[in-house]
Amino acid sequence: MSPFNSLVAIFVSAMMLGPMLPLDAKTRKGDRFYAEGKIHEVKQEWDAALEDYQKALEEDPAEMVYQMGCDRARFAASQMHVDLGRKMRSEGRLNEALLELQRAYVINPGSIIAGQEMMTTNEMILRERQRVQQTGKESPPEVRALTPYQEAQRKETERISRLLPVPQLKPLDPNPIDLHISGQKTKKVFETIGKTAGINVLFDPEYVEPANPIPVELQKATVEEAFDYVAVITKSYWKALSPNTIFVINDSQNKRRDYEEMVTKVFYLQNITQAPELQEVQQILRTGCDITRVFQYSAAFALVVRGEADRVELCEKLLRDIDRPKSEVLIDILVMDASTTFSKNFTAAIASTGLNIPLNFSPRGGLQVTSSGSSSSSSSSSSSSSSSSSGTSATDYVPLSNLSHISSADFSTTVPGALLSAALSDSRSKVLQAPQIRAVDNQKSTMNIGERVPIATGSYQTGVATTSVTGLVNTQFNYQDVGVNLELTTRVVANDEVYIHIKMEVSEIDNPNNTVDGVTEPIIGQRKIDEELRVKEGDVALIGGVIKTQDDWSVTGIPGLMNIPLLGKLFSGKAMDHSRDDLMIVMIPHIIRRPEYTEDNLRTIAVGTANAISLRHAPPKPLDIRVDGQIPGTVEYAPITPAASAAPAPAPQTAVPTANWAPAPPATAPPMTAPPATAPPATAPPATAPPATAPPATAPRVTELPAAAPVATVPASTAGDSAKPAPSARILLNPSQMQTSLSSPVAVAVVIEGGQDVATAPMVIRYDPKMLRLNDATAGDFLAAGGQTPVLTKNIQNDTGTATVAIHRPPGQPGVSGASGVLVNLNFQAVGRGSATVTISHIAVRNSQGQIVAEGNPEMTLKIQ
């Protein structure tokens, strides 16, 4: 190939591969959006940060940095709206909370918590609507804010609070009675006592009374004592069914068992944190409640109990008394270590350390001396010193013939000098450690402050040593904590006192280079405390105080001369060392959580006999409903019919806040204020209203209090002026009936007719998961008016056949009014043969003011072949 053809081939290849090669992902505009998003992120403005990150990602979808910022902001923004929704819901603002949770779900459809909170809020709204239908008024914010779980807990707590210590009747005349009955059967005796006190007596159909009549002679006895007396002598058992009714059966375990129901309940323990505690609680239930079917689930710290209703309820009572928050204590610990070292040395003397005068032989030059070393010897007559030829020390020998020539000039000595020494040293050190430790009641807590020092504990040699290879030696070490080591167990007792079992060690390295058998091991000084004490909260407890003092005196000098008065100080020296070491350990307990024992935990309740457990409950408190400032005996409520615009309504007597329900007029109301039996045109629905939404002429009534009490009513015409308009639109499913084949798609439309100012439409869809599968839910064209894309959130659960769909106009956009249109399109798929039904179990279409303009429960029938 020629060079020209080669260049052409390379150029063509580059042009073909050029679009496939990755380019630089970042763009200048994308970087600007990303930087703005970072600024909003620092300020925790997550919605704005997400918007900027999404703009940056649109500029360069391949940039991983943009994608990471967008994902991070999406999660944080969704969680922020979830938190806001929870806060609004806790304040009782359910509709606003639902909108916030829907925004969270729209931002991050993968947020499981947003979907769960939406479902919970929808259930709370439905519960509140049912409550308004029954009572005609909304609940207080603290009641509306209760989740279904909290509502169940409230009811459970209220029921447990009605447990009675003993079963008691309430006869009409509680005074003691005098009773004389002779020659009567058992049933007649029970009935006679009951009639005397106004007590109804019921008998077991299989009740067998003794053959012989029994005599009864009672004086100054209460009704309960009379029943007990007769039950004992006839071997019967009676139980109070109500304050004025008892039930009598033959006393046997089989009969008692016939009237006790078996129930199963799961108890989730909130304050049990250890497996041994869970086993102890299980044993308490088995022995204290005489129940054998108790199973534990350790992963969730739960107990599954199955038994008679009274036994299981007794288990619940005991668990509420046992499963209490544990007490907690915060303990301030002060470890103070102060050491002082004082040293003084004063000497002004001659030979203060004693007299030591050496006498050295240094022969003159003319004296003949023989020097002998260790290896060889040599003689010299001209030198005054001799040394061996090898450089080692030599010994001077004087021949006996030269002894007469030795004189004092051949010897030398050292004269002691005078010494003046004055030294003073003073060193002080202080160590203060003030740790804090928080301990849970009856659980061991530890704290180690310091270092871990390795200490050799042994060694072993691997392999076999030979002449050329030496076996390897391995040394084993243990690590010891050096410093402040604390271990304590606390328990809060009565009168704000704390019981403490403490083990404390304060240690330090005294000598790091101590040698034992050729191995360097540190010497560790330690102070240990192991004691139990009981201290009142806030008191200072001194648990350890050690004072160590050491004084050292030393005197040196010339014996005899140092003892001469006054002059002896010239021939002696003195030194003094003083050391002091103070250690003090102080503890100050503070109770931050006390035992929570209420009156219900301490009171005694009746649990039956040794053979049978039975509980009694007090009657519930009556419901208090006020209308116009009065407490009626019976209040009836019915839906409000929409008022015509042509006829004004009179001034209201009572307001029903944000509810679409109000008291219904009674038939006996005065003609001046009550509407006639047939509603006038002013209160009737408009003629154009669809028949499906008009309320019936005889609306259902809900009675909240006993019918025997006086009736207080409010005319519907007076309450309708302050209430919101009733729904005027219609919701239906299109088509309402259809046939299809297996595995075929099924399209269903949720249609609204006559909607006015429609802004949002949350709904719950139910279907048979064995027949149908919901693949998707999309927005219809009704709320897309004006070119605005509606916001749709969905939570599809095909395993249970339930879907929650919420669609609403974008924030800040007005509602939509129109003759008809599609709200939501539902795309199903047939997965089973047979007849299936698609039902909207709950839908509430609201306008821009939050008022309900349409609701209902439409359904469709589907036959799958």
PDB file of C-alpha atoms in Angstrom, residues 61-244:
ATOM      1  CA  PRO A  61     -25.765  12.851  31.334  1.00  0.00           C
ATOM      2  CA  ALA A  62     -22.506  10.873  31.271  1.00  0.00           C
ATOM      3  CA  GLU A  63     -20.823  12.794  34.092  1.00  0.00           C
ATOM      4  CA  MET A  64     -20.670  10.563  37.159  1.00  0.00           C
ATOM      5  CA  VAL A  65     -20.092  13.503  39.539  1.00  0.00           C
ATOM      6  CA  TYR A  66     -23.366  15.093  38.451  1.00  0.00           C
ATOM      7  CA  GLN A  67     -25.155  11.771  38.841  1.00  0.00           C
ATOM      8  CA  MET A  68     -23.804  11.265  42.364  1.00  0.00           C
ATOM      9  CA  GLY A  69     -24.850  14.771  43.422  1.00  0.00           C
ATOM     10  CA  CYS A  70     -28.299  14.266  41.933  1.00  0.00           C
ATOM     11  CA  ASP A  71     -28.792  10.933  43.749  1.00  0.00           C
ATOM     12  CA  ARG A  72     -27.586  12.398  47.028  1.00  0.00           C
ATOM     13  CA  ALA A  73     -29.884  15.419  46.780  1.00  0.00           C
ATOM     14  CA  ARG A  74     -32.835  13.247  45.678  1.00  0.00           C
ATOM     15  CA  PHE A  75     -32.542  11.069  48.768  1.00  0.00           C
ATOM     16  CA  ALA A  76     -32.084  14.035  51.127  1.00  0.00           C
ATOM     17  CA  ALA A  77     -34.955  16.035  49.581  1.00  0.00           C
ATOM     18  CA  SER A  78     -37.303  13.072  49.783  1.00  0.00           C
ATOM     19  CA  GLN A  79     -36.370  12.432  53.402  1.00  0.00           C
ATOM     20  CA  MET A  80     -36.869  16.130  54.185  1.00  0.00           C
ATOM     21  CA  HIS A  81     -40.432  16.024  52.864  1.00  0.00           C
ATOM     22  CA  VAL A  82     -41.054  12.782  54.768  1.00  0.00           C
ATOM     23  CA  ASP A  83     -39.924  14.493  57.979  1.00  0.00           C
ATOM     24  CA  LEU A  84     -42.131  17.508  57.237  1.00  0.00           C
ATOM     25  CA  GLY A  85     -45.066  15.213  56.551  1.00  0.00           C
ATOM     26  CA  ARG A  86     -44.548  13.393  59.824  1.00  0.00           C
ATOM     27  CA  LYS A  87     -44.360  16.708  61.676  1.00  0.00           C
ATOM     28  CA  MET A  88     -47.583  17.950  60.098  1.00  0.00           C
ATOM     29  CA  ARG A  89     -49.269  14.644  60.831  1.00  0.00           C
ATOM     30  CA  SER A  90     -48.202  14.840  64.476  1.00  0.00           C
ATOM     31  CA  GLU A  91     -49.967  18.224  64.607  1.00  0.00           C
ATOM     32  CA  GLY A  92     -53.173  16.735  63.203  1.00  0.00           C
ATOM     33  CA  ARG A  93     -52.823  18.354  59.747  1.00  0.00           C
ATOM     34  CA  LEU A  94     -53.490  15.160  57.814  1.00  0.00           C
ATOM     35  CA  ASN A  95     -54.228  16.606  54.359  1.00  0.00           C
ATOM     36  CA  GLU A  96     -51.105  18.772  54.352  1.00  0.00           C
ATOM     37  CA  ALA A  97     -49.073  15.833  55.608  1.00  0.00           C
ATOM     38  CA  LEU A  98     -50.355  13.640  52.770  1.00  0.00           C
ATOM     39  CA  LEU A  99     -49.307  16.258  50.204  1.00  0.00           C
ATOM     40  CA  GLU A 100     -45.801  16.430  51.684  1.00  0.00           C
ATOM     41  CA  LEU A 101     -45.492  12.650  51.635  1.00  0.00           C
ATOM     42  CA  GLN A 102     -46.697  12.579  48.033  1.00  0.00           C
ATOM     43  CA  ARG A 103     -44.014  15.115  47.135  1.00  0.00           C
ATOM     44  CA  ALA A 104     -41.439  12.895  48.841  1.00  0.00           C
ATOM     45  CA  TYR A 105     -42.624   9.887  46.835  1.00  0.00           C
ATOM     46  CA  VAL A 106     -42.580  11.862  43.562  1.00  0.00           C
ATOM     47  CA  ILE A 107     -39.025  13.044  44.218  1.00  0.00           C
ATOM     48  CA  ASN A 108     -37.786   9.547  45.084  1.00  0.00           C
ATOM     49  CA  PRO A 109     -40.120   6.751  43.944  1.00  0.00           C
ATOM     50  CA  GLY A 110     -37.724   4.251  45.464  1.00  0.00           C
ATOM     51  CA  SER A 111     -38.319   5.580  48.982  1.00  0.00           C
ATOM     52  CA  ILE A 112     -40.023   2.780  50.864  1.00  0.00           C
ATOM     53  CA  ILE A 113     -40.664   4.933  53.936  1.00  0.00           C
ATOM     54  CA  ALA A 114     -42.516   7.533  51.843  1.00  0.00           C
ATOM     55  CA  GLY A 115     -44.875   4.870  50.496  1.00  0.00           C
ATOM     56  CA  GLN A 116     -45.435   3.423  53.942  1.00  0.00           C
ATOM     57  CA  GLU A 117     -46.160   6.828  55.467  1.00  0.00           C
ATOM     58  CA  MET A 118     -48.575   7.615  52.643  1.00  0.00           C
ATOM     59  CA  MET A 119     -50.513   4.416  53.332  1.00  0.00           C
ATOM     60  CA  THR A 120     -50.588   5.194  57.051  1.00  0.00           C
ATOM     61  CA  THR A 121     -51.769   8.768  56.462  1.00  0.00           C
ATOM     62  CA  ASN A 122     -54.493   7.577  54.074  1.00  0.00           C
ATOM     63  CA  GLU A 123     -55.746   5.187  56.734  1.00  0.00           C
ATOM     64  CA  MET A 124     -55.768   8.013  59.279  1.00  0.00           C
ATOM     65  CA  ILE A 125     -57.758  10.265  56.907  1.00  0.00           C
ATOM     66  CA  LEU A 126     -60.267   7.477  56.260  1.00  0.00           C
ATOM     67  CA  ARG A 127     -60.592   6.830  59.990  1.00  0.00           C
ATOM     68  CA  GLU A 128     -61.165  10.525  60.655  1.00  0.00           C
ATOM     69  CA  ARG A 129     -63.821  10.714  57.934  1.00  0.00           C
ATOM     70  CA  GLN A 130     -65.660   7.774  59.453  1.00  0.00           C
ATOM     71  CA  ARG A 131     -65.418   9.413  62.854  1.00  0.00           C
ATOM     72  CA  VAL A 132     -66.890  12.638  61.453  1.00  0.00           C
ATOM     73  CA  GLN A 133     -69.733  10.669  59.900  1.00  0.00           C
ATOM     74  CA  GLN A 134     -70.508   9.148  63.286  1.00  0.00           C
ATOM     75  CA  THR A 135     -70.071  12.155  65.569  1.00  0.00           C
ATOM     76  CA  GLY A 136     -70.613  15.126  63.253  1.00  0.00           C
ATOM     77  CA  LYS A 137     -67.395  16.861  64.264  1.00  0.00           C
ATOM     78  CA  GLU A 138     -63.686  16.472  63.833  1.00  0.00           C
ATOM     79  CA  SER A 139     -61.498  15.062  66.550  1.00  0.00           C
ATOM     80  CA  PRO A 140     -58.955  17.205  68.411  1.00  0.00           C
ATOM     81  CA  PRO A 141     -55.509  17.473  66.746  1.00  0.00           C
ATOM     82  CA  GLU A 142     -53.899  15.150  69.280  1.00  0.00           C
ATOM     83  CA  VAL A 143     -56.449  12.452  68.432  1.00  0.00           C
ATOM     84  CA  ARG A 144     -56.156  12.943  64.673  1.00  0.00           C
ATOM     85  CA  ALA A 145     -52.365  12.642  64.958  1.00  0.00           C
ATOM     86  CA  LEU A 146     -52.546   9.093  66.321  1.00  0.00           C
ATOM     87  CA  THR A 147     -51.334   6.503  63.832  1.00  0.00           C
ATOM     88  CA  PRO A 148     -53.281   3.230  63.566  1.00  0.00           C
ATOM     89  CA  TYR A 149     -50.685   1.559  65.775  1.00  0.00           C
ATOM     90  CA  GLN A 150     -50.867   4.359  68.352  1.00  0.00           C
ATOM     91  CA  GLU A 151     -54.667   4.261  68.241  1.00  0.00           C
ATOM     92  CA  ALA A 152     -54.600   0.531  68.933  1.00  0.00           C
ATOM     93  CA  GLN A 153     -52.193   1.106  71.803  1.00  0.00           C
ATOM     94  CA  ARG A 154     -54.491   3.778  73.241  1.00  0.00           C
ATOM     95  CA  LYS A 155     -57.475   1.460  73.153  1.00  0.00           C
ATOM     96  CA  GLU A 156     -55.417  -1.340  74.662  1.00  0.00           C
ATOM     97  CA  THR A 157     -54.200   0.904  77.477  1.00  0.00           C
ATOM     98  CA  GLU A 158     -57.724   2.106  78.154  1.00  0.00           C
ATOM     99  CA  ARG A 159     -58.971  -1.455  78.351  1.00  0.00           C
ATOM    100  CA  ILE A 160     -56.230  -2.550  80.748  1.00  0.00           C
ATOM    101  CA  SER A 161     -56.955   0.438  82.977  1.00  0.00           C
ATOM    102  CA  ARG A 162     -60.479  -0.918  83.470  1.00  0.00           C
ATOM    103  CA  LEU A 163     -59.345  -4.103  85.190  1.00  0.00           C
ATOM    104  CA  LEU A 164     -61.087  -4.423  88.547  1.00  0.00           C
ATOM    105  CA  PRO A 165     -59.366  -5.693  91.687  1.00  0.00           C
ATOM    106  CA  VAL A 166     -62.410  -7.820  92.639  1.00  0.00           C
ATOM    107  CA  PRO A 167     -65.708  -8.608  90.882  1.00  0.00           C
ATOM    108  CA  GLN A 168     -68.404  -6.381  92.336  1.00  0.00           C
ATOM    109  CA  LEU A 169     -72.122  -6.159  91.829  1.00  0.00           C
ATOM    110  CA  LYS A 170     -74.094  -2.940  92.071  1.00  0.00           C
ATOM    111  CA  PRO A 171     -77.429  -3.834  93.660  1.00  0.00           C
ATOM    112  CA  LEU A 172     -80.190  -1.282  93.833  1.00  0.00           C
ATOM    113  CA  ASP A 173     -80.038  -1.393  97.631  1.00  0.00           C
ATOM    114  CA  PRO A 174     -76.457  -1.869  98.840  1.00  0.00           C
ATOM    115  CA  ASN A 175     -77.499  -2.065 102.484  1.00  0.00           C
ATOM    116  CA  PRO A 176     -77.177  -5.411 104.325  1.00  0.00           C
ATOM    117  CA  ILE A 177     -80.201  -7.636 104.220  1.00  0.00           C
ATOM    118  CA  ASP A 178     -81.867 -10.125 106.581  1.00  0.00           C
ATOM    119  CA  LEU A 179     -82.934 -13.260 104.727  1.00  0.00           C
ATOM    120  CA  HIS A 180     -84.725 -16.408 105.896  1.00  0.00           C
ATOM    121  CA  ILE A 181     -85.418 -19.121 103.289  1.00  0.00           C
ATOM    122  CA  SER A 182     -86.311 -22.720 104.080  1.00  0.00           C
ATOM    123  CA  GLY A 183     -87.359 -25.679 101.975  1.00  0.00           C
ATOM    124  CA  GLN A 184     -86.373 -24.195  98.597  1.00  0.00           C
ATOM    125  CA  LYS A 185     -84.257 -25.487  95.720  1.00  0.00           C
ATOM    126  CA  THR A 186     -80.934 -23.893  94.784  1.00  0.00           C
ATOM    127  CA  LYS A 187     -82.255 -21.986  91.741  1.00  0.00           C
ATOM    128  CA  LYS A 188     -85.097 -20.545  93.780  1.00  0.00           C
ATOM    129  CA  VAL A 189     -82.673 -19.392  96.464  1.00  0.00           C
ATOM    130  CA  PHE A 190     -80.420 -17.601  93.915  1.00  0.00           C
ATOM    131  CA  GLU A 191     -83.418 -15.958  92.258  1.00  0.00           C
ATOM    132  CA  THR A 192     -84.860 -14.834  95.602  1.00  0.00           C
ATOM    133  CA  ILE A 193     -81.604 -13.157  96.634  1.00  0.00           C
ATOM    134  CA  GLY A 194     -81.350 -11.565  93.185  1.00  0.00           C
ATOM    135  CA  LYS A 195     -84.858 -10.128  93.311  1.00  0.00           C
ATOM    136  CA  THR A 196     -84.202  -8.745  96.767  1.00  0.00           C
ATOM    137  CA  ALA A 197     -81.270  -6.668  95.451  1.00  0.00           C
ATOM    138  CA  GLY A 198     -82.447  -6.109  91.871  1.00  0.00           C
ATOM    139  CA  ILE A 199     -79.969  -8.603  90.358  1.00  0.00           C
ATOM    140  CA  ASN A 200     -80.757 -10.747  87.325  1.00  0.00           C
ATOM    141  CA  VAL A 201     -79.794 -14.415  87.729  1.00  0.00           C
ATOM    142  CA  LEU A 202     -78.992 -16.652  84.742  1.00  0.00           C
ATOM    143  CA  PHE A 203     -78.279 -20.388  84.902  1.00  0.00           C
ATOM    144  CA  ASP A 204     -76.291 -22.713  82.752  1.00  0.00           C
ATOM    145  CA  PRO A 205     -78.682 -24.900  80.722  1.00  0.00           C
ATOM    146  CA  GLU A 206     -76.828 -27.931  82.092  1.00  0.00           C
ATOM    147  CA  TYR A 207     -76.871 -26.694  85.646  1.00  0.00           C
ATOM    148  CA  VAL A 208     -77.667 -29.507  88.098  1.00  0.00           C
ATOM    149  CA  GLU A 209     -78.957 -28.395  91.469  1.00  0.00           C
ATOM    150  CA  PRO A 210     -78.748 -30.528  94.622  1.00  0.00           C
ATOM    151  CA  ALA A 211     -81.695 -32.848  95.224  1.00  0.00           C
ATOM    152  CA  ASN A 212     -82.377 -31.670  98.760  1.00  0.00           C
ATOM    153  CA  PRO A 213     -83.597 -28.155  99.481  1.00  0.00           C
ATOM    154  CA  ILE A 214     -81.245 -25.906 101.387  1.00  0.00           C
ATOM    155  CA  PRO A 215     -82.024 -23.619 104.326  1.00  0.00           C
ATOM    156  CA  VAL A 216     -80.742 -20.043 104.213  1.00  0.00           C
ATOM    157  CA  GLU A 217     -80.560 -17.914 107.329  1.00  0.00           C
ATOM    158  CA  LEU A 218     -78.743 -14.611 106.823  1.00  0.00           C
ATOM    159  CA  GLN A 219     -78.648 -11.513 108.963  1.00  0.00           C
ATOM    160  CA  LYS A 220     -76.930  -8.258 108.064  1.00  0.00           C
ATOM    161  CA  ALA A 221     -75.297  -9.786 104.962  1.00  0.00           C
ATOM    162  CA  THR A 222     -74.507  -8.059 101.678  1.00  0.00           C
ATOM    163  CA  VAL A 223     -75.704  -9.411  98.350  1.00  0.00           C
ATOM    164  CA  GLU A 224     -72.221 -10.696  97.416  1.00  0.00           C
ATOM    165  CA  GLU A 225     -71.934 -12.515 100.750  1.00  0.00           C
ATOM    166  CA  ALA A 226     -75.322 -14.104 100.239  1.00  0.00           C
ATOM    167  CA  PHE A 227     -74.405 -15.365  96.776  1.00  0.00           C
ATOM    168  CA  ASP A 228     -71.062 -16.675  98.066  1.00  0.00           C
ATOM    169  CA  TYR A 229     -72.750 -18.487 100.952  1.00  0.00           C
ATOM    170  CA  VAL A 230     -75.208 -20.259  98.668  1.00  0.00           C
ATOM    171  CA  ALA A 231     -72.481 -21.081  96.120  1.00  0.00           C
ATOM    172  CA  VAL A 232     -70.298 -22.711  98.785  1.00  0.00           C
ATOM    173  CA  ILE A 233     -72.967 -24.987 100.212  1.00  0.00           C
ATOM    174  CA  THR A 234     -74.263 -25.990  96.759  1.00  0.00           C
ATOM    175  CA  LYS A 235     -70.830 -26.329  95.059  1.00  0.00           C
ATOM    176  CA  SER A 236     -71.781 -23.737  92.493  1.00  0.00           C
ATOM    177  CA  TYR A 237     -69.861 -20.949  90.824  1.00  0.00           C
ATOM    178  CA  TRP A 238     -71.311 -17.583  89.961  1.00  0.00           C
ATOM    179  CA  LYS A 239     -69.758 -14.820  87.922  1.00  0.00           C
ATOM    180  CA  ALA A 240     -70.915 -11.270  87.409  1.00  0.00           C
ATOM    181  CA  LEU A 241     -71.759 -10.585  83.803  1.00  0.00           C
ATOM    182  CA  SER A 242     -72.704  -6.977  84.506  1.00  0.00           C
ATOM    183  CA  PRO A 243     -73.390  -4.801  87.543  1.00  0.00           C
ATOM    184  CA  ASN A 244     -76.920  -6.275  87.750  1.00  0.00           C
TER     185      ASN A 244
END
